[in-house]
Amino acid sequence: MVMGTSNLPWSRRIAALASLGDVNRRKLFEYVLGAGDAVGRDEAATAMHLPRSTASFHLDRLVREGLLRIEFRKAPDKAGPGSGRPAKLYRPALAEVSASVPERNYDLAGELLASGISQSLAEGIPVSEALLTVADAKGQLMGRAGDFLEVLAGLGYQPSPDPGGGYRLLNCPFHRLSQEHKDVVCAMNGAFLKGAAVASGLNPAAVVPDAGPGHCCARIATVEGQRS
């Protein structure tokens, strides 16, 4: 299964992009991405006009960075000594790679918006209602990953203690969209955060509006009561 970029933590995406700064490594990644099937080291080396050892080094580095994954398969047309040994093959783990500074998560926003429209069309309900439903469900799914604040940090919200005993979210993962479509995106964001709060054992009322520039439109009033 080829994942989207958002399946990788932000720091991993930055590292993956940095690793693609090497021309040979980037060309190998693009070759495997467009091959349509798993690729062996010999095939990749020949296609890129590289020594086999060089191709192997870069392919394994791409695996470590989460861009490729390995599978082992016996070649059906191979005979002779060693023919019973499965070949080491590479296929994409990600269909694309993107990252931004500060961290944004437009992949997640796109997924929620598209899912909301699809549900609206399928069930004949207003898009706004469907969007809140799918955002809440996605928040509950992602909130099961662990501690609420850790989940938010992993998604790029940058929770930081505030004087009121809660947490201000210093970064908006949907910043550009929220500037142009504030009502839609902030409502979607609030539903997503409340879903994640519920999955972590918190009262969804812990997610409250937080108006003002330079940070997320929501604040976490308390994390008391979170499941341990």
PDB file of C-alpha atoms in Angstrom:
ATOM      1  CA  MET A   1       0.000   0.000   0.000  1.00  0.00           C
ATOM      2  CA  VAL A   2       1.370   3.423  -0.967  1.00  0.00           C
ATOM      3  CA  MET A   3       0.755   5.989   1.759  1.00  0.00           C
ATOM      4  CA  GLY A   4       0.259   9.720   1.560  1.00  0.00           C
ATOM      5  CA  THR A   5       2.833  12.149   2.876  1.00  0.00           C
ATOM      6  CA  SER A   6       0.779  12.918   5.972  1.00  0.00           C
ATOM      7  CA  ASN A   7       1.383   9.380   7.266  1.00  0.00           C
ATOM      8  CA  LEU A   8       4.946  10.446   8.074  1.00  0.00           C
ATOM      9  CA  PRO A   9       5.655  12.758  11.019  1.00  0.00           C
ATOM     10  CA  TRP A  10       6.743  16.260  10.018  1.00  0.00           C
ATOM     11  CA  SER A  11      10.365  15.732  11.091  1.00  0.00           C
ATOM     12  CA  ARG A  12      10.526  12.558   8.981  1.00  0.00           C
ATOM     13  CA  ARG A  13       9.119  14.402   5.967  1.00  0.00           C
ATOM     14  CA  ILE A  14      11.760  17.114   6.323  1.00  0.00           C
ATOM     15  CA  ALA A  15      14.492  14.456   6.559  1.00  0.00           C
ATOM     16  CA  ALA A  16      13.070  12.616   3.552  1.00  0.00           C
ATOM     17  CA  LEU A  17      13.076  15.774   1.458  1.00  0.00           C
ATOM     18  CA  ALA A  18      16.636  16.526   2.545  1.00  0.00           C
ATOM     19  CA  SER A  19      17.722  13.047   1.477  1.00  0.00           C
ATOM     20  CA  LEU A  20      16.301  13.692  -1.998  1.00  0.00           C
ATOM     21  CA  GLY A  21      18.745  16.556  -2.396  1.00  0.00           C
ATOM     22  CA  ASP A  22      21.177  13.956  -3.723  1.00  0.00           C
ATOM     23  CA  VAL A  23      20.609  13.812  -7.487  1.00  0.00           C
ATOM     24  CA  ASN A  24      21.196  10.061  -7.866  1.00  0.00           C
ATOM     25  CA  ARG A  25      18.959   9.263  -4.917  1.00  0.00           C
ATOM     26  CA  ARG A  26      16.166  11.456  -6.228  1.00  0.00           C
ATOM     27  CA  LYS A  27      16.382   9.890  -9.700  1.00  0.00           C
ATOM     28  CA  LEU A  28      16.271   6.398  -8.201  1.00  0.00           C
ATOM     29  CA  PHE A  29      13.197   7.318  -6.166  1.00  0.00           C
ATOM     30  CA  GLU A  30      11.489   8.740  -9.255  1.00  0.00           C
ATOM     31  CA  TYR A  31      12.399   5.619 -11.230  1.00  0.00           C
ATOM     32  CA  VAL A  32      10.943   3.243  -8.633  1.00  0.00           C
ATOM     33  CA  LEU A  33       7.884   5.484  -8.264  1.00  0.00           C
ATOM     34  CA  GLY A  34       7.144   5.279 -11.977  1.00  0.00           C
ATOM     35  CA  ALA A  35       8.078   1.632 -12.529  1.00  0.00           C
ATOM     36  CA  GLY A  36       4.628   0.205 -11.861  1.00  0.00           C
ATOM     37  CA  ASP A  37       6.063  -2.814 -10.028  1.00  0.00           C
ATOM     38  CA  ALA A  38       8.759  -3.629  -7.504  1.00  0.00           C
ATOM     39  CA  VAL A  39      12.280  -2.937  -8.796  1.00  0.00           C
ATOM     40  CA  GLY A  40      15.482  -4.882  -8.173  1.00  0.00           C
ATOM     41  CA  ARG A  41      18.912  -3.366  -7.587  1.00  0.00           C
ATOM     42  CA  ASP A  42      20.314  -4.586 -10.892  1.00  0.00           C
ATOM     43  CA  GLU A  43      17.414  -3.140 -12.853  1.00  0.00           C
ATOM     44  CA  ALA A  44      17.637   0.209 -11.064  1.00  0.00           C
ATOM     45  CA  ALA A  45      21.411   0.403 -11.462  1.00  0.00           C
ATOM     46  CA  THR A  46      21.189  -0.336 -15.179  1.00  0.00           C
ATOM     47  CA  ALA A  47      18.364   2.123 -15.776  1.00  0.00           C
ATOM     48  CA  MET A  48      20.175   4.936 -13.947  1.00  0.00           C
ATOM     49  CA  HIS A  49      23.639   4.052 -15.324  1.00  0.00           C
ATOM     50  CA  LEU A  50      25.027   3.607 -11.812  1.00  0.00           C
ATOM     51  CA  PRO A  51      27.317   0.990 -10.268  1.00  0.00           C
ATOM     52  CA  ARG A  52      25.252  -1.664  -8.491  1.00  0.00           C
ATOM     53  CA  SER A  53      26.863  -0.814  -5.148  1.00  0.00           C
ATOM     54  CA  THR A  54      25.937   2.861  -5.535  1.00  0.00           C
ATOM     55  CA  ALA A  55      22.348   2.041  -6.478  1.00  0.00           C
ATOM     56  CA  SER A  56      22.066  -0.357  -3.520  1.00  0.00           C
ATOM     57  CA  PHE A  57      23.364   2.282  -1.102  1.00  0.00           C
ATOM     58  CA  HIS A  58      20.860   4.900  -2.242  1.00  0.00           C
ATOM     59  CA  LEU A  59      17.930   2.474  -2.412  1.00  0.00           C
ATOM     60  CA  ASP A  60      18.550   1.324   1.154  1.00  0.00           C
ATOM     61  CA  ARG A  61      18.847   4.946   2.283  1.00  0.00           C
ATOM     62  CA  LEU A  62      15.445   5.643   0.713  1.00  0.00           C
ATOM     63  CA  VAL A  63      14.049   2.721   2.706  1.00  0.00           C
ATOM     64  CA  ARG A  64      15.461   4.152   5.951  1.00  0.00           C
ATOM     65  CA  GLU A  65      13.879   7.516   5.167  1.00  0.00           C
ATOM     66  CA  GLY A  66      10.469   5.874   4.683  1.00  0.00           C
ATOM     67  CA  LEU A  67      10.261   6.632   0.967  1.00  0.00           C
ATOM     68  CA  LEU A  68      10.626   3.047  -0.256  1.00  0.00           C
ATOM     69  CA  ARG A  69       9.834  -0.338   1.228  1.00  0.00           C
ATOM     70  CA  ILE A  70      11.413  -3.721   0.635  1.00  0.00           C
ATOM     71  CA  GLU A  71       9.844  -6.966  -0.462  1.00  0.00           C
ATOM     72  CA  PHE A  72      11.412 -10.303  -1.327  1.00  0.00           C
ATOM     73  CA  ARG A  73      10.254 -12.269  -4.347  1.00  0.00           C
ATOM     74  CA  LYS A  74      11.664 -15.203  -6.280  1.00  0.00           C
ATOM     75  CA  ALA A  75      12.166 -14.394  -9.946  1.00  0.00           C
ATOM     76  CA  PRO A  76      10.042 -16.873 -11.968  1.00  0.00           C
ATOM     77  CA  ASP A  77      12.489 -17.020 -14.891  1.00  0.00           C
ATOM     78  CA  LYS A  78      15.688 -17.367 -12.882  1.00  0.00           C
ATOM     79  CA  ALA A  79      17.503 -20.722 -12.937  1.00  0.00           C
ATOM     80  CA  GLY A  80      20.833 -22.102 -11.797  1.00  0.00           C
ATOM     81  CA  PRO A  81      22.823 -21.556  -8.587  1.00  0.00           C
ATOM     82  CA  GLY A  82      21.069 -19.240  -6.162  1.00  0.00           C
ATOM     83  CA  SER A  83      17.829 -19.353  -8.140  1.00  0.00           C
ATOM     84  CA  GLY A  84      15.878 -20.405  -5.061  1.00  0.00           C
ATOM     85  CA  ARG A  85      16.874 -17.296  -3.138  1.00  0.00           C
ATOM     86  CA  PRO A  86      14.244 -14.515  -3.194  1.00  0.00           C
ATOM     87  CA  ALA A  87      15.421 -11.259  -4.755  1.00  0.00           C
ATOM     88  CA  LYS A  88      15.403  -8.032  -2.762  1.00  0.00           C
ATOM     89  CA  LEU A  89      13.020  -5.623  -4.454  1.00  0.00           C
ATOM     90  CA  TYR A  90      11.971  -2.040  -3.806  1.00  0.00           C
ATOM     91  CA  ARG A  91       8.632  -0.338  -4.262  1.00  0.00           C
ATOM     92  CA  PRO A  92       7.285   3.091  -3.212  1.00  0.00           C
ATOM     93  CA  ALA A  93       6.118   3.604   0.355  1.00  0.00           C
ATOM     94  CA  LEU A  94       4.938   7.136  -0.443  1.00  0.00           C
ATOM     95  CA  ALA A  95       3.268   8.438  -3.582  1.00  0.00           C
ATOM     96  CA  GLU A  96       4.605  11.944  -2.997  1.00  0.00           C
ATOM     97  CA  VAL A  97       6.638  13.907  -0.474  1.00  0.00           C
ATOM     98  CA  SER A  98       5.917  17.392   0.802  1.00  0.00           C
ATOM     99  CA  ALA A  99       6.681  19.428   3.910  1.00  0.00           C
ATOM    100  CA  SER A 100       6.521  23.051   4.970  1.00  0.00           C
ATOM    101  CA  VAL A 101       7.969  25.350   7.598  1.00  0.00           C
ATOM    102  CA  PRO A 102       6.040  26.094   9.744  1.00  0.00           C
ATOM    103  CA  GLU A 103       4.299  22.744   9.644  1.00  0.00           C
ATOM    104  CA  ARG A 104       1.063  22.524   7.672  1.00  0.00           C
ATOM    105  CA  ASN A 105      -1.245  19.585   7.036  1.00  0.00           C
ATOM    106  CA  TYR A 106      -3.154  20.370   3.867  1.00  0.00           C
ATOM    107  CA  ASP A 107      -3.345  16.653   3.024  1.00  0.00           C
ATOM    108  CA  LEU A 108      -5.562  16.166   6.076  1.00  0.00           C
ATOM    109  CA  ALA A 109      -7.673  19.209   5.211  1.00  0.00           C
ATOM    110  CA  GLY A 110      -8.155  17.922   1.674  1.00  0.00           C
ATOM    111  CA  GLU A 111      -9.141  14.482   2.938  1.00  0.00           C
ATOM    112  CA  LEU A 112     -11.733  15.939   5.310  1.00  0.00           C
ATOM    113  CA  LEU A 113     -13.201  18.313   2.733  1.00  0.00           C
ATOM    114  CA  ALA A 114     -13.432  15.636   0.032  1.00  0.00           C
ATOM    115  CA  SER A 115     -14.951  13.113   2.454  1.00  0.00           C
ATOM    116  CA  GLY A 116     -17.466  15.704   3.618  1.00  0.00           C
ATOM    117  CA  ILE A 117     -18.589  16.454   0.065  1.00  0.00           C
ATOM    118  CA  SER A 118     -18.829  12.737  -0.751  1.00  0.00           C
ATOM    119  CA  GLN A 119     -20.952  12.057   2.323  1.00  0.00           C
ATOM    120  CA  SER A 120     -23.153  15.050   1.540  1.00  0.00           C
ATOM    121  CA  LEU A 121     -23.830  13.753  -1.969  1.00  0.00           C
ATOM    122  CA  ALA A 122     -24.397  10.181  -0.794  1.00  0.00           C
ATOM    123  CA  GLU A 123     -26.784  11.039   2.053  1.00  0.00           C
ATOM    124  CA  GLY A 124     -28.417  14.200   0.732  1.00  0.00           C
ATOM    125  CA  ILE A 125     -27.403  16.312   3.727  1.00  0.00           C
ATOM    126  CA  PRO A 126     -25.816  19.780   3.770  1.00  0.00           C
ATOM    127  CA  VAL A 127     -22.081  19.803   3.100  1.00  0.00           C
ATOM    128  CA  SER A 128     -21.468  21.755   6.308  1.00  0.00           C
ATOM    129  CA  GLU A 129     -23.176  19.044   8.371  1.00  0.00           C
ATOM    130  CA  ALA A 130     -21.343  16.233   6.601  1.00  0.00           C
ATOM    131  CA  LEU A 131     -18.001  17.989   7.011  1.00  0.00           C
ATOM    132  CA  LEU A 132     -18.415  18.274  10.780  1.00  0.00           C
ATOM    133  CA  THR A 133     -19.391  14.602  10.974  1.00  0.00           C
ATOM    134  CA  VAL A 134     -16.375  13.324   9.047  1.00  0.00           C
ATOM    135  CA  ALA A 135     -14.016  15.712  10.866  1.00  0.00           C
ATOM    136  CA  ASP A 136     -15.235  14.464  14.242  1.00  0.00           C
ATOM    137  CA  ALA A 137     -14.878  10.832  13.133  1.00  0.00           C
ATOM    138  CA  LYS A 138     -11.360  11.426  11.810  1.00  0.00           C
ATOM    139  CA  GLY A 139     -10.416  13.186  15.037  1.00  0.00           C
ATOM    140  CA  GLN A 140     -11.646  10.227  17.074  1.00  0.00           C
ATOM    141  CA  LEU A 141      -9.664   7.848  14.878  1.00  0.00           C
ATOM    142  CA  MET A 142      -6.431   9.823  15.192  1.00  0.00           C
ATOM    143  CA  GLY A 143      -6.994  10.605  18.867  1.00  0.00           C
ATOM    144  CA  ARG A 144      -6.748   6.915  19.721  1.00  0.00           C
ATOM    145  CA  ALA A 145      -3.030   7.069  18.957  1.00  0.00           C
ATOM    146  CA  GLY A 146      -2.222   8.167  22.510  1.00  0.00           C
ATOM    147  CA  ASP A 147      -1.922  11.198  24.764  1.00  0.00           C
ATOM    148  CA  PHE A 148      -4.054  14.087  23.500  1.00  0.00           C
ATOM    149  CA  LEU A 149      -1.294  16.687  23.614  1.00  0.00           C
ATOM    150  CA  GLU A 150       1.146  14.308  21.936  1.00  0.00           C
ATOM    151  CA  VAL A 151      -1.380  13.683  19.172  1.00  0.00           C
ATOM    152  CA  LEU A 152      -1.804  17.431  18.663  1.00  0.00           C
ATOM    153  CA  ALA A 153       1.950  17.967  18.653  1.00  0.00           C
ATOM    154  CA  GLY A 154       2.371  15.207  16.088  1.00  0.00           C
ATOM    155  CA  LEU A 155      -0.172  16.916  13.836  1.00  0.00           C
ATOM    156  CA  GLY A 156       1.662  20.235  14.037  1.00  0.00           C
ATOM    157  CA  TYR A 157      -0.578  22.197  16.426  1.00  0.00           C
ATOM    158  CA  GLN A 158       2.312  23.015  18.806  1.00  0.00           C
ATOM    159  CA  PRO A 159       0.336  22.967  22.100  1.00  0.00           C
ATOM    160  CA  SER A 160       1.896  25.285  24.688  1.00  0.00           C
ATOM    161  CA  PRO A 161       0.810  25.895  28.327  1.00  0.00           C
ATOM    162  CA  ASP A 162      -0.968  29.200  28.823  1.00  0.00           C
ATOM    163  CA  PRO A 163      -1.637  31.301  31.957  1.00  0.00           C
ATOM    164  CA  GLY A 164      -5.218  30.028  32.139  1.00  0.00           C
ATOM    165  CA  GLY A 165      -4.122  26.485  32.928  1.00  0.00           C
ATOM    166  CA  GLY A 166      -4.886  25.195  29.471  1.00  0.00           C
ATOM    167  CA  TYR A 167      -2.984  25.043  26.218  1.00  0.00           C
ATOM    168  CA  ARG A 168      -2.805  27.476  23.352  1.00  0.00           C
ATOM    169  CA  LEU A 169      -2.204  25.905  19.951  1.00  0.00           C
ATOM    170  CA  LEU A 170       0.572  28.036  18.509  1.00  0.00           C
ATOM    171  CA  ASN A 171       0.358  26.705  14.961  1.00  0.00           C
ATOM    172  CA  CYS A 172      -2.569  26.192  12.599  1.00  0.00           C
ATOM    173  CA  PRO A 173      -1.974  23.188  10.309  1.00  0.00           C
ATOM    174  CA  PHE A 174      -4.565  24.642   7.916  1.00  0.00           C
ATOM    175  CA  HIS A 175      -3.332  28.249   8.054  1.00  0.00           C
ATOM    176  CA  ARG A 176      -3.646  29.356   4.424  1.00  0.00           C
ATOM    177  CA  LEU A 177      -7.069  27.750   4.027  1.00  0.00           C
ATOM    178  CA  SER A 178      -8.281  29.285   7.281  1.00  0.00           C
ATOM    179  CA  GLN A 179      -7.282  32.745   6.076  1.00  0.00           C
ATOM    180  CA  GLU A 180      -9.387  32.400   2.926  1.00  0.00           C
ATOM    181  CA  HIS A 181     -12.270  30.252   4.238  1.00  0.00           C
ATOM    182  CA  LYS A 182     -12.304  30.960   7.967  1.00  0.00           C
ATOM    183  CA  ASP A 183     -15.830  29.852   8.866  1.00  0.00           C
ATOM    184  CA  VAL A 184     -15.610  26.528   7.025  1.00  0.00           C
ATOM    185  CA  VAL A 185     -12.075  25.587   8.045  1.00  0.00           C
ATOM    186  CA  CYS A 186     -12.327  26.664  11.678  1.00  0.00           C
ATOM    187  CA  ALA A 187     -15.593  24.746  12.129  1.00  0.00           C
ATOM    188  CA  MET A 188     -13.973  21.675  10.563  1.00  0.00           C
ATOM    189  CA  ASN A 189     -10.912  22.104  12.778  1.00  0.00           C
ATOM    190  CA  GLY A 190     -13.025  22.429  15.916  1.00  0.00           C
ATOM    191  CA  ALA A 191     -14.941  19.242  15.123  1.00  0.00           C
ATOM    192  CA  PHE A 192     -11.690  17.397  14.440  1.00  0.00           C
ATOM    193  CA  LEU A 193     -10.139  18.528  17.734  1.00  0.00           C
ATOM    194  CA  LYS A 194     -13.266  17.628  19.705  1.00  0.00           C
ATOM    195  CA  GLY A 195     -13.261  14.166  18.159  1.00  0.00           C
ATOM    196  CA  ALA A 196      -9.616  13.700  19.126  1.00  0.00           C
ATOM    197  CA  ALA A 197     -10.399  14.924  22.652  1.00  0.00           C
ATOM    198  CA  VAL A 198     -13.221  12.397  23.045  1.00  0.00           C
ATOM    199  CA  ALA A 199     -10.964   9.565  21.876  1.00  0.00           C
ATOM    200  CA  SER A 200      -8.430  10.598  24.519  1.00  0.00           C
ATOM    201  CA  GLY A 201     -11.035  10.521  27.289  1.00  0.00           C
ATOM    202  CA  LEU A 202     -11.602  14.272  27.488  1.00  0.00           C
ATOM    203  CA  ASN A 203     -14.848  16.195  27.476  1.00  0.00           C
ATOM    204  CA  PRO A 204     -15.154  17.788  24.018  1.00  0.00           C
ATOM    205  CA  ALA A 205     -16.031  21.027  25.829  1.00  0.00           C
ATOM    206  CA  ALA A 206     -12.308  21.250  26.622  1.00  0.00           C
ATOM    207  CA  VAL A 207     -11.871  22.521  23.056  1.00  0.00           C
ATOM    208  CA  VAL A 208     -12.888  26.186  23.036  1.00  0.00           C
ATOM    209  CA  PRO A 209     -12.602  29.044  20.511  1.00  0.00           C
ATOM    210  CA  ASP A 210      -9.467  31.176  20.674  1.00  0.00           C
ATOM    211  CA  ALA A 211      -9.770  34.242  18.480  1.00  0.00           C
ATOM    212  CA  GLY A 212      -6.696  36.188  17.484  1.00  0.00           C
ATOM    213  CA  PRO A 213      -3.971  36.239  14.862  1.00  0.00           C
ATOM    214  CA  GLY A 214      -0.892  34.062  14.745  1.00  0.00           C
ATOM    215  CA  HIS A 215      -2.241  30.853  16.271  1.00  0.00           C
ATOM    216  CA  CYS A 216      -4.938  28.200  15.926  1.00  0.00           C
ATOM    217  CA  CYS A 217      -8.582  29.259  16.225  1.00  0.00           C
ATOM    218  CA  ALA A 218      -9.081  26.769  19.081  1.00  0.00           C
ATOM    219  CA  ARG A 219      -7.614  26.377  22.559  1.00  0.00           C
ATOM    220  CA  ILE A 220      -7.532  23.423  24.942  1.00  0.00           C
ATOM    221  CA  ALA A 221      -9.036  24.642  28.219  1.00  0.00           C
ATOM    222  CA  THR A 222      -7.923  21.611  30.236  1.00  0.00           C
ATOM    223  CA  VAL A 223      -6.585  18.091  29.849  1.00  0.00           C
ATOM    224  CA  GLU A 224      -7.890  16.948  33.238  1.00  0.00           C
ATOM    225  CA  GLY A 225      -9.795  13.700  33.009  1.00  0.00           C
ATOM    226  CA  GLN A 226      -7.765  12.369  30.113  1.00  0.00           C
ATOM    227  CA  ARG A 227      -7.414   8.614  30.196  1.00  0.00           C
ATOM    228  CA  SER A 228      -4.048   7.407  31.429  1.00  0.00           C
TER     229      SER A 228
END
